[in-house]
Every structure is written in structure tokens, then in C-alpha cells.
PDB file of N, CA and C in Angstrom:
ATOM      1  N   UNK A 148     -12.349 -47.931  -0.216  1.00 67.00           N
ATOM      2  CA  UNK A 148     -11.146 -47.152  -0.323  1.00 67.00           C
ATOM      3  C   UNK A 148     -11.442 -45.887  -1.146  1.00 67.00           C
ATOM      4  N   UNK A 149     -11.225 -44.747  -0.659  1.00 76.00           N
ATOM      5  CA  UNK A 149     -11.184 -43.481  -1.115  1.00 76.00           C
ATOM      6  C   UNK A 149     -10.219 -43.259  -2.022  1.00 76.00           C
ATOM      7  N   UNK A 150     -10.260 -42.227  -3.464  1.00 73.00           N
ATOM      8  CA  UNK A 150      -8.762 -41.895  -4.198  1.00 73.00           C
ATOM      9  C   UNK A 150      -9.190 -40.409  -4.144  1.00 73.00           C
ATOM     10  N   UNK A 151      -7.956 -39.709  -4.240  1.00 71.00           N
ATOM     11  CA  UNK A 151      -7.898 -38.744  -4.084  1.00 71.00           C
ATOM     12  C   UNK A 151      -6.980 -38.091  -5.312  1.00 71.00           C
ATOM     13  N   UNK A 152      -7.753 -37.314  -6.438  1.00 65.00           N
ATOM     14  CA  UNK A 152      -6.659 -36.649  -7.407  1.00 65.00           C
ATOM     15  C   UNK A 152      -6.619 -35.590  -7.568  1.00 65.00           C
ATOM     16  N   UNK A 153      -5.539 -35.037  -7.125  1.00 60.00           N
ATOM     17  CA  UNK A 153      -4.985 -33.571  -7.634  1.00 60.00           C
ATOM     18  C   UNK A 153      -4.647 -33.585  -8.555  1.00 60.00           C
ATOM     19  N   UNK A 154      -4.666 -32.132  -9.357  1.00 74.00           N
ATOM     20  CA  UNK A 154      -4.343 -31.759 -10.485  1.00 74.00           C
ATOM     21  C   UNK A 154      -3.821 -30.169 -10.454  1.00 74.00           C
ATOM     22  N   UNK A 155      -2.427 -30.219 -11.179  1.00 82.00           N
ATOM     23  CA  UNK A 155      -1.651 -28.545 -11.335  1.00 82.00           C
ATOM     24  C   UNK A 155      -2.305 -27.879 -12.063  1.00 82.00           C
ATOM     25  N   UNK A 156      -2.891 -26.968 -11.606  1.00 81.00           N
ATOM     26  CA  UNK A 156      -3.845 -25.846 -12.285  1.00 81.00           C
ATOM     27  C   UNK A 156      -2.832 -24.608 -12.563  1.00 81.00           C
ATOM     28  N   UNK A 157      -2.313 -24.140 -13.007  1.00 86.00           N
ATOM     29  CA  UNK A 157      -1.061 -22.862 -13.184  1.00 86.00           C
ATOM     30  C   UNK A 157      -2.454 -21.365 -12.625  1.00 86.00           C
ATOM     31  N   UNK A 158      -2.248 -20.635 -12.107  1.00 87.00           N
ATOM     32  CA  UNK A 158      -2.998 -19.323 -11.897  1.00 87.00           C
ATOM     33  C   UNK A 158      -2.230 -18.236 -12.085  1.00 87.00           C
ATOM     34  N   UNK A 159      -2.915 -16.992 -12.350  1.00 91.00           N
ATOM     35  CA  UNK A 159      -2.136 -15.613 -12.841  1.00 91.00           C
ATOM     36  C   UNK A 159      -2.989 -14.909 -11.503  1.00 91.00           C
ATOM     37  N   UNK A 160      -1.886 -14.018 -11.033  1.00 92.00           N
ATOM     38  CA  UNK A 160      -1.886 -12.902 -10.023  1.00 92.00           C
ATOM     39  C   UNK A 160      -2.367 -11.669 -10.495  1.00 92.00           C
ATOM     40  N   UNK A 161      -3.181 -11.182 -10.709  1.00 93.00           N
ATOM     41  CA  UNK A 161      -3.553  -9.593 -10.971  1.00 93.00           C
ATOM     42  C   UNK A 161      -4.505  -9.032  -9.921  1.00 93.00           C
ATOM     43  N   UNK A 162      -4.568  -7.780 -10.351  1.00 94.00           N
ATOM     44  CA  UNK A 162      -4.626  -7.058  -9.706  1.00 94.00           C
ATOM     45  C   UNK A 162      -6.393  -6.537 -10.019  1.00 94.00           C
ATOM     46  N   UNK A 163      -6.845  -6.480  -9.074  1.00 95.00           N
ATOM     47  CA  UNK A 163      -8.338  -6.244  -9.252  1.00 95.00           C
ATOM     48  C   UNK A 163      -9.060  -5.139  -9.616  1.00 95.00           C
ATOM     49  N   UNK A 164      -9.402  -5.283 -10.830  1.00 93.00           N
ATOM     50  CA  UNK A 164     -10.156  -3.955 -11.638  1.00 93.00           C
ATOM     51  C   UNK A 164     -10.939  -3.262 -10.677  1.00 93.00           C
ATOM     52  N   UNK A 165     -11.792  -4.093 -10.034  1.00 94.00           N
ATOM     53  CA  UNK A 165     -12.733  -3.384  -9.377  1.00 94.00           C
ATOM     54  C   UNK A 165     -12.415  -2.958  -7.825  1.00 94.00           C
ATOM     55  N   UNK A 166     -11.759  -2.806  -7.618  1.00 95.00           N
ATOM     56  CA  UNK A 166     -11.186  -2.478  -6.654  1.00 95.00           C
ATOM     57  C   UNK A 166     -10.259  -1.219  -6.477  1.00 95.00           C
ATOM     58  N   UNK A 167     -10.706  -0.049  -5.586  1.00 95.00           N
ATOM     59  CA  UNK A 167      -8.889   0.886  -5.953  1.00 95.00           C
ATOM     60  C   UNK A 167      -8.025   0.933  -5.439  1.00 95.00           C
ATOM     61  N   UNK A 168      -6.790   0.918  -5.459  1.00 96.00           N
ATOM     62  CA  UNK A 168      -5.604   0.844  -5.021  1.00 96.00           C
ATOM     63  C   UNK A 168      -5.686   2.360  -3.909  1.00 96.00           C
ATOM     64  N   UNK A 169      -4.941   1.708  -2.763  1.00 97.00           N
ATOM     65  CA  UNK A 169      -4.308   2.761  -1.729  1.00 97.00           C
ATOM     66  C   UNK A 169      -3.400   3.385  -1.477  1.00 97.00           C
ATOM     67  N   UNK A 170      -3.276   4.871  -1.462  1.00 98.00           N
ATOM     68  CA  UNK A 170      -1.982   5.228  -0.919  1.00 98.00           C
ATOM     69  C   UNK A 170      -2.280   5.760   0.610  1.00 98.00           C
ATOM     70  N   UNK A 171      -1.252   5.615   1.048  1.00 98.00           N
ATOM     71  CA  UNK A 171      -0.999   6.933   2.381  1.00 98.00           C
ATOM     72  C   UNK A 171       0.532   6.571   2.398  1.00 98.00           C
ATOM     73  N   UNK A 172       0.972   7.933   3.855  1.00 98.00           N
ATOM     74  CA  UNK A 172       1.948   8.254   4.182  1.00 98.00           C
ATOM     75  C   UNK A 172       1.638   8.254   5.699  1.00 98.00           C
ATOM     76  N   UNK A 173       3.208   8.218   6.690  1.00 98.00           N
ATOM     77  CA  UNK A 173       3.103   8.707   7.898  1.00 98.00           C
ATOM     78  C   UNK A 173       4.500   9.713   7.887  1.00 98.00           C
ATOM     79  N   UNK A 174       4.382  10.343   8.638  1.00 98.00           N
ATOM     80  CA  UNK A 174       5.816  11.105   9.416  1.00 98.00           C
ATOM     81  C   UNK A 174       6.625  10.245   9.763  1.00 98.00           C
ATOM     82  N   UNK A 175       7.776   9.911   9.674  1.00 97.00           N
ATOM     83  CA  UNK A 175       8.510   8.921  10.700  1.00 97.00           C
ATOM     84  C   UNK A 175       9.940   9.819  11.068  1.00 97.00           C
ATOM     85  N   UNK A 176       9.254  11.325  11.027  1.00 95.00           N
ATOM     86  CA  UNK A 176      10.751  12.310  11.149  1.00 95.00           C
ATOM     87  C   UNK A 176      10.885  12.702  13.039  1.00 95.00           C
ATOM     88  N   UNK A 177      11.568  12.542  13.355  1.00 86.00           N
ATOM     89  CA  UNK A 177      11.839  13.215  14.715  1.00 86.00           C
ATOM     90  C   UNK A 177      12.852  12.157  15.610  1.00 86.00           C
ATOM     91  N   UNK A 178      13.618  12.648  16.689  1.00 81.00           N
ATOM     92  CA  UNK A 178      14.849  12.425  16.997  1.00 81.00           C
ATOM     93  C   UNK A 178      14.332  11.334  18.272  1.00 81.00           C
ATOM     94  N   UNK A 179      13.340  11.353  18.935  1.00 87.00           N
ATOM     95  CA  UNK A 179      13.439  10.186  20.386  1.00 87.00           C
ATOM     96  C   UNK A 179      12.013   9.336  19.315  1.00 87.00           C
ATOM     97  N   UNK A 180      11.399  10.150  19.422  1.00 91.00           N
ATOM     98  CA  UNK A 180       9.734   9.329  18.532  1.00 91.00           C
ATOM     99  C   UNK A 180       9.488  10.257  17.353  1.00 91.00           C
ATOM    100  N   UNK A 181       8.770   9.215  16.704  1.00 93.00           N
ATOM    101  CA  UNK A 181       7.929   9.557  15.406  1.00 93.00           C
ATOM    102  C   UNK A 181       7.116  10.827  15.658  1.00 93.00           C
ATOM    103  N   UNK A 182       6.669  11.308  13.910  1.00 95.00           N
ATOM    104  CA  UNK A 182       6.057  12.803  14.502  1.00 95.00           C
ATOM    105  C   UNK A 182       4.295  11.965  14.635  1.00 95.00           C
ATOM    106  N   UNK A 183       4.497  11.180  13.773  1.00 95.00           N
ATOM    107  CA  UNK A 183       3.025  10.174  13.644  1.00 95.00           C
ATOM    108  C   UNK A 183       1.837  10.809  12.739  1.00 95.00           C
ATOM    109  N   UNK A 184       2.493  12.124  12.527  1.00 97.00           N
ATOM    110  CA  UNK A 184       1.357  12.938  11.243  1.00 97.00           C
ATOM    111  C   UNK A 184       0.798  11.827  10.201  1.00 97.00           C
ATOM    112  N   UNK A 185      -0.207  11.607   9.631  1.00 98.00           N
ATOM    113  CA  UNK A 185      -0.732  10.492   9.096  1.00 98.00           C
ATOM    114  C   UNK A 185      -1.600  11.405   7.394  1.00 98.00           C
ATOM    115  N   UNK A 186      -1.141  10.890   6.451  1.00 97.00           N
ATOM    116  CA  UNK A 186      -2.312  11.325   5.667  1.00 97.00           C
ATOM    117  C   UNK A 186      -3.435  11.057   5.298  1.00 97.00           C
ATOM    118  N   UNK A 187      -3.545   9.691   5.716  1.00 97.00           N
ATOM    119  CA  UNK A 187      -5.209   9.234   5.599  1.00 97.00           C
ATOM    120  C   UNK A 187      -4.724   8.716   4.293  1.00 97.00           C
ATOM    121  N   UNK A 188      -6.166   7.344   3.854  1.00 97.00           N
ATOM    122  CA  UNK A 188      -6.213   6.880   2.706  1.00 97.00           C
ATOM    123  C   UNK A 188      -6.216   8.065   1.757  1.00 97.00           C
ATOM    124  N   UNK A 189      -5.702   7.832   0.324  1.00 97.00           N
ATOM    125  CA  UNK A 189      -5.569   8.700  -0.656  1.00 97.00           C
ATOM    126  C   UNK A 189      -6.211   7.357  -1.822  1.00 97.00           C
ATOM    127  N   UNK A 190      -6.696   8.148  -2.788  1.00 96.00           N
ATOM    128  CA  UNK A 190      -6.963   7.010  -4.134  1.00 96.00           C
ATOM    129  C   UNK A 190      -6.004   7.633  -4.969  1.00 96.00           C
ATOM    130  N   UNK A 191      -4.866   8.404  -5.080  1.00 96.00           N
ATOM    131  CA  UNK A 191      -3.980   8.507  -5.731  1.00 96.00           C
ATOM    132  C   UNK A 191      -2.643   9.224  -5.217  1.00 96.00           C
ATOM    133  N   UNK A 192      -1.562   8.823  -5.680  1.00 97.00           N
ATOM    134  CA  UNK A 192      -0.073   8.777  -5.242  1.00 97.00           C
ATOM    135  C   UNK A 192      -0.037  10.289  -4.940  1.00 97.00           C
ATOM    136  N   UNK A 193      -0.560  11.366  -6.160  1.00 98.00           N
ATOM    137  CA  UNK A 193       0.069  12.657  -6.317  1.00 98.00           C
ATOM    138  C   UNK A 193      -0.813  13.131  -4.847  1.00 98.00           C
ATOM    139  N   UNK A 194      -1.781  12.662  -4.077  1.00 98.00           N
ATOM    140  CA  UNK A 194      -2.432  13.277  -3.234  1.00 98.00           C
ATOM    141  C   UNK A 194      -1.546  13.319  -1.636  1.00 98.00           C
ATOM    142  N   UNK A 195      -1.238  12.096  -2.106  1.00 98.00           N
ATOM    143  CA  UNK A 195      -0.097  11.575  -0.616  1.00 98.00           C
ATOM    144  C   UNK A 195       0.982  12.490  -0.758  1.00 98.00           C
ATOM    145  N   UNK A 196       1.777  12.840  -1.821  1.00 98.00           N
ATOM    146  CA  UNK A 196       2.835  13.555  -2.204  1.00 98.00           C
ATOM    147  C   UNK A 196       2.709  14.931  -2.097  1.00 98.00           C
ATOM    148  N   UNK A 197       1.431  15.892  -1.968  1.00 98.00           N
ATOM    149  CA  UNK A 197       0.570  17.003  -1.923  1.00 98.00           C
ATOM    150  C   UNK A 197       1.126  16.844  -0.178  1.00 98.00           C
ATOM    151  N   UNK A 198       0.530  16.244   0.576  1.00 98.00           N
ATOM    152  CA  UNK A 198       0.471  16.053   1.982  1.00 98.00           C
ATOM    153  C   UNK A 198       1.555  15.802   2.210  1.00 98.00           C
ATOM    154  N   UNK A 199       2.152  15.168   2.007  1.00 98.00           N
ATOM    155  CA  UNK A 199       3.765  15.227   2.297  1.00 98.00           C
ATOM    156  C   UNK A 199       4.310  16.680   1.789  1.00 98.00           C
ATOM    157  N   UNK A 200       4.341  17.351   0.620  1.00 98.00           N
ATOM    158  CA  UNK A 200       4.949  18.631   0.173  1.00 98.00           C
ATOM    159  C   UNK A 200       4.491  19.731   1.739  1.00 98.00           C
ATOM    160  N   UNK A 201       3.176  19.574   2.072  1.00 98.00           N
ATOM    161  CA  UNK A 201       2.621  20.922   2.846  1.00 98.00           C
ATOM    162  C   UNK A 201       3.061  20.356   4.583  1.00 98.00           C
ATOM    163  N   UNK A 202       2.921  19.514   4.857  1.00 98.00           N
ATOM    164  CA  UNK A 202       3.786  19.277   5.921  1.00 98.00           C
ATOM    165  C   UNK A 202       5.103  19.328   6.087  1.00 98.00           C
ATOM    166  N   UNK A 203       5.683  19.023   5.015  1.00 97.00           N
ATOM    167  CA  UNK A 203       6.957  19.184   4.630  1.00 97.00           C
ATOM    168  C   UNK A 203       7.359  20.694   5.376  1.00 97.00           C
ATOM    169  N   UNK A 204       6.583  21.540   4.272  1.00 98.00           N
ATOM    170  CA  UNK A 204       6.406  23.015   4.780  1.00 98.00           C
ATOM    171  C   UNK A 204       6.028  23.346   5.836  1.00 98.00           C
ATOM    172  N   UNK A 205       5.014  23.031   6.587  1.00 96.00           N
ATOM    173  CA  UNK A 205       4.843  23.354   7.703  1.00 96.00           C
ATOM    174  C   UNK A 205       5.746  23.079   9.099  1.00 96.00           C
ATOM    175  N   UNK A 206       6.236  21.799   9.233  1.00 96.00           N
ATOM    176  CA  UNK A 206       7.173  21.300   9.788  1.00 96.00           C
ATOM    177  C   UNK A 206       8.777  21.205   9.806  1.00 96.00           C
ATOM    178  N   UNK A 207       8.954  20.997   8.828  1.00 96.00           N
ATOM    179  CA  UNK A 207      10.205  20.765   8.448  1.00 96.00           C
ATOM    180  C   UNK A 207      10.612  19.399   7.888  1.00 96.00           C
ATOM    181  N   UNK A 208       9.582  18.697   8.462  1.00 96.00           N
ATOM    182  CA  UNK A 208       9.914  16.900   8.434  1.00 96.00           C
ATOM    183  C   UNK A 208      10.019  16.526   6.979  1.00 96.00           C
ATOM    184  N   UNK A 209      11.213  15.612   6.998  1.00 96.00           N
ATOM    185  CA  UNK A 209      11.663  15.385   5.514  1.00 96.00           C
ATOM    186  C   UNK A 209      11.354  13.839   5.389  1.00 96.00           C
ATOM    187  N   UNK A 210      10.798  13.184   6.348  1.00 97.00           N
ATOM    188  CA  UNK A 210      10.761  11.795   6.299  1.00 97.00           C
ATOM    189  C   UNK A 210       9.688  11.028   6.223  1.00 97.00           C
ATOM    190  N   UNK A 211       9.108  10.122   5.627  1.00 98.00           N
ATOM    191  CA  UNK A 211       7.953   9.825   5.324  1.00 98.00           C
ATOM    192  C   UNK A 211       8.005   8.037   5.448  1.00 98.00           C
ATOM    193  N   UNK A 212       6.981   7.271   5.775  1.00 97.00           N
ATOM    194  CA  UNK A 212       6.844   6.316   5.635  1.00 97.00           C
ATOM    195  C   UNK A 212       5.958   5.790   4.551  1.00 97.00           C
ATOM    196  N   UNK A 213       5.280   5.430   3.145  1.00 97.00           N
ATOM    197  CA  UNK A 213       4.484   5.422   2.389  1.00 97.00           C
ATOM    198  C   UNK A 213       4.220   4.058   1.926  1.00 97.00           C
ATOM    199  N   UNK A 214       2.548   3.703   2.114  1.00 97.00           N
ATOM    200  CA  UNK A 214       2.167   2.449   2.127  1.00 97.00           C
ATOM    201  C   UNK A 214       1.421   2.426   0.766  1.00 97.00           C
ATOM    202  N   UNK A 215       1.192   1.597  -0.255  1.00 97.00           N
ATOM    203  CA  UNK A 215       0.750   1.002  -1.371  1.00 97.00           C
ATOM    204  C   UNK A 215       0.346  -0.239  -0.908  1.00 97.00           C
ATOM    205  N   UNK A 216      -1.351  -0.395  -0.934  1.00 97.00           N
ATOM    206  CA  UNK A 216      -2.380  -1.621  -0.698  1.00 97.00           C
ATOM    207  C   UNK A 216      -2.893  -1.477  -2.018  1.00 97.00           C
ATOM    208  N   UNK A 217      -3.376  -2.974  -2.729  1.00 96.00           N
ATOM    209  CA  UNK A 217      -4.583  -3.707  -3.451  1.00 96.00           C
ATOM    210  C   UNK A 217      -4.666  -4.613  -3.443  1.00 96.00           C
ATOM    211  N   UNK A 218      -5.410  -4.777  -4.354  1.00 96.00           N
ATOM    212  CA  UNK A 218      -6.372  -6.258  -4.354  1.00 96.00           C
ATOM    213  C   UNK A 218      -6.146  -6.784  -5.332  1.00 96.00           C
ATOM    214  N   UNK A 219      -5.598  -8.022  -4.846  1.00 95.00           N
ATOM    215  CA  UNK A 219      -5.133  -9.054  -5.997  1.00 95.00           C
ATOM    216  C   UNK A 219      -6.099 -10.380  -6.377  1.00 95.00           C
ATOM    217  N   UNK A 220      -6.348 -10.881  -7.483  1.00 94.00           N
ATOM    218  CA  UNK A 220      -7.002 -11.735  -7.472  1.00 94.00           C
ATOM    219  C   UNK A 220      -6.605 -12.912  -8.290  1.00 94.00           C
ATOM    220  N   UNK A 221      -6.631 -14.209  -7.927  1.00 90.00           N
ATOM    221  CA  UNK A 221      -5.873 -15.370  -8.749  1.00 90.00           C
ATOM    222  C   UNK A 221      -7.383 -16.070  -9.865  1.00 90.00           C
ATOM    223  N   UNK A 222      -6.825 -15.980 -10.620  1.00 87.00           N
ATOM    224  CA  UNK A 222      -7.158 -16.322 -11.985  1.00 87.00           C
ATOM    225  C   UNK A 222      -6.752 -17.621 -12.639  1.00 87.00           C
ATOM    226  N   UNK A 223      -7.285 -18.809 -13.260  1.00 84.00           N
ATOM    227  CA  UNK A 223      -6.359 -19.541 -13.577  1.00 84.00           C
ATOM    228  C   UNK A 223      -5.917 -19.326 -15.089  1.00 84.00           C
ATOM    229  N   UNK A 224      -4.989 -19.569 -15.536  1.00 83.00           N
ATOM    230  CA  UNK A 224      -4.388 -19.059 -16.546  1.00 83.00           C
ATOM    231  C   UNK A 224      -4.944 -19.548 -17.765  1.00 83.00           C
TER     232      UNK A 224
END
């Protein structure tokens, strides 16, 4: 006969040093479809917001879709 014991281990969620966090943006401005303008990965917020300001300008488009990716890693506490 086999036993089998589990045990509650508690773990902490953070966020991975070594790793960098992502930004981008898309267009999602226009009346039948999307404009689909894309900014590409960014390693920081103010760069996505740069690309959004000059399209902004160039276009007119006031609407943005903006994605935030990282890497999380469980730790036990």
C-alpha cells in the first residue's frame, strides 16, 4: 500500500528581477475597423505614450489599446 502526503506550502507572487517588463499599444480608433497601427514592444511606458502622442498627431486617432506583460515568479514564502 502506497501513502501519499501533501503538505500546504504558502508561496509569494513576484515579479521577476531578471526579466523586463513590456509595454505596447495598438490603434483601436476608426468607425467600421481598427486603424491596427501597432507600437511594437517598448521596455518603458513613456516610450508607448511618445508613439501614441505622434500618431495621435499624425492621424487624429485618440484611441489606444495598451498591453502590460511580465514575469512572475512563485517563491515560497
Amino acid at each position: 500500500m502506497n501513502r501519499r502526503v501533501f503538505r500546504y506550502v504558502p508561496y509569494v507572487i513576484v515579479q521577476d528581477a531578471g526579466a523586463a517588463p513590456e509595454y505596447a499599444a495598438r490603434c483601436v480608433s476608426g468607425d467600421e475597423e481598427d486603424c491596427g497601427a501597432e507600437s511594437g514592444v517598448c521596455g518603458h511606458p513613456a516610450q508607448v505614450e511618445e508613439w501614441q502622442r505622434r500618431h495621435t498627431q499624425e492621424t487624429r486617432h485618440m484611441r489606444y489599446r495598451r498591453v502590460f506583460a511580465d514575469y512572475a515568479v512563485l517563491t515560497p514564502a
